[in-house]
């Protein structure tokens, strides 16, 4: 990532230039660099502290006394200082997470992504649930709709849903003959659902909400720690006296940078999913009512003719029974 | 004339009347059939060795009805007891004397065994004559039916 001020190779290249002159200055000022042994001890300490993500950030900051962030971290400062301003994380769509304080007065997490892009915060009072309007919340909303429309109207209904999603600032994710998946700004989630339900008859709807606030916060803390570690490693790299020392530090630096990239990717993903809610719509045709061919009350077959026994005593004797009785 | 003579004369006259006015009918016994004697319910009955039986029944025309009535009465009785007509309508037949009669053919399924039956009806002012023929379906075949038909043409009654 460009904002992560270069990779390991650029750092290594830089570390080779003025090592001879700057190292002495650094040795003088750096508290841990009196001896190589002390350097190694400090390095190990930093390694341990980098893995302590669960440690409160305040105590770690106090222990590590990190220097102020340099200007090369375009995404770090606001996010680290306001880790729970989840709405502001909608900005990951833009380079660098240059988040501003969420302008939404209600702090609606779903409205915040839009606010980060300068869009009006109309979702402040609209979000899927009033309880989720806490600024400390980052919630991913997903909805599924089952709808029914007249025969032959399914493609038209799907087009209408896509149009409405785009009108809300959303976009198409997936489409088949009978389904469509769109993403709409979370601040307009409820309005979007209501709008979609105008297209066809809604048979079933379901909405799920996943709270990723805790995961997001943890990732931010880990990111802070890793950045601090990276900073220190860069310093150590600059102070390294021997090639083995440099290689060791660079190896660790590469690992830390990779982890930073990984966490930033995950943070972007979560922020994006929270900023845009996913709505999946399945549309089917209304079944045709079978035309009734038979009359509703079919006339019953005529009853058999009434059997009348004539008052003729010999008549029952006509037939094979008596005829064949030869005894 | 004394009364005893008159009584004897009247009795003789009634006896003669009874004999002379009773149902009487006959036909030629088909080839291969044997005439059975001493029949109570039939005026005539003959049987083949295979069990095909031909008979004549003579009953009073009471209640008095014409040919249509008696054909309908016999047909209705047979249908009610499981006989299925083979013809859509009764077939006209003639006696030896040219009298009009009607003939009907039926089959009946008795627990998987198919029987055939034929009935011909002739009516006079006083009597109803039925010619009945029947037997097991495989015995009362076309050849036997043809013999019976020929015999019906020789039917004479009073």
mmCIF file of C-alpha atoms in Angstrom, chain A residues 307-308 310 312 314-326, chain B residues 36 42 45 53 55 57 59 70 73 77 80 83 115 117 132 134-135:
data_model
loop_
_atom_site.group_PDB
_atom_site.id
_atom_site.type_symbol
_atom_site.label_atom_id
_atom_site.label_comp_id
_atom_site.label_asym_id
_atom_site.label_seq_id
_atom_site.Cartn_x
_atom_site.Cartn_y
_atom_site.Cartn_z
ATOM 1 C CA UNK A 307 -86.736 -51.545 -9.804
ATOM 2 C CA UNK A 308 -90.345 -52.608 -9.870
ATOM 3 C CA UNK A 310 -94.274 -57.067 -11.106
ATOM 4 C CA UNK A 312 -96.140 -62.125 -11.575
ATOM 5 C CA UNK A 314 -93.475 -67.087 -12.381
ATOM 6 C CA UNK A 315 -91.370 -64.213 -13.734
ATOM 7 C CA UNK A 316 -88.483 -64.736 -11.279
ATOM 8 C CA UNK A 317 -88.238 -68.269 -12.514
ATOM 9 C CA UNK A 318 -87.205 -67.135 -15.975
ATOM 10 C CA UNK A 319 -83.500 -67.609 -16.387
ATOM 11 C CA UNK A 320 -80.677 -70.051 -16.213
ATOM 12 C CA UNK A 321 -81.132 -70.997 -12.579
ATOM 13 C CA UNK A 322 -84.378 -72.878 -13.183
ATOM 14 C CA UNK A 323 -83.655 -73.700 -16.804
ATOM 15 C CA UNK A 324 -80.495 -75.618 -16.014
ATOM 16 C CA UNK A 325 -81.933 -77.308 -12.943
ATOM 17 C CA UNK A 326 -82.670 -80.654 -14.485
ATOM 18 C CA UNK B 36 -87.027 -84.292 -21.115
ATOM 19 C CA UNK B 42 -92.187 -76.090 -18.527
ATOM 20 C CA UNK B 45 -87.652 -78.995 -22.125
ATOM 21 C CA UNK B 53 -80.999 -76.563 -22.315
ATOM 22 C CA UNK B 55 -87.409 -75.069 -22.806
ATOM 23 C CA UNK B 57 -92.777 -71.965 -20.533
ATOM 24 C CA UNK B 59 -98.267 -68.970 -18.408
ATOM 25 C CA UNK B 70 -94.273 -59.129 -21.613
ATOM 26 C CA UNK B 73 -91.331 -57.623 -18.076
ATOM 27 C CA UNK B 77 -86.442 -59.220 -14.653
ATOM 28 C CA UNK B 80 -82.239 -56.939 -12.508
ATOM 29 C CA UNK B 83 -78.125 -60.535 -17.190
ATOM 30 C CA UNK B 115 -73.183 -68.003 -19.134
ATOM 31 C CA UNK B 117 -79.061 -67.104 -22.204
ATOM 32 C CA UNK B 132 -85.681 -70.150 -22.965
ATOM 33 C CA UNK B 134 -79.016 -71.295 -22.190
ATOM 34 C CA UNK B 135 -75.919 -72.868 -20.875
#
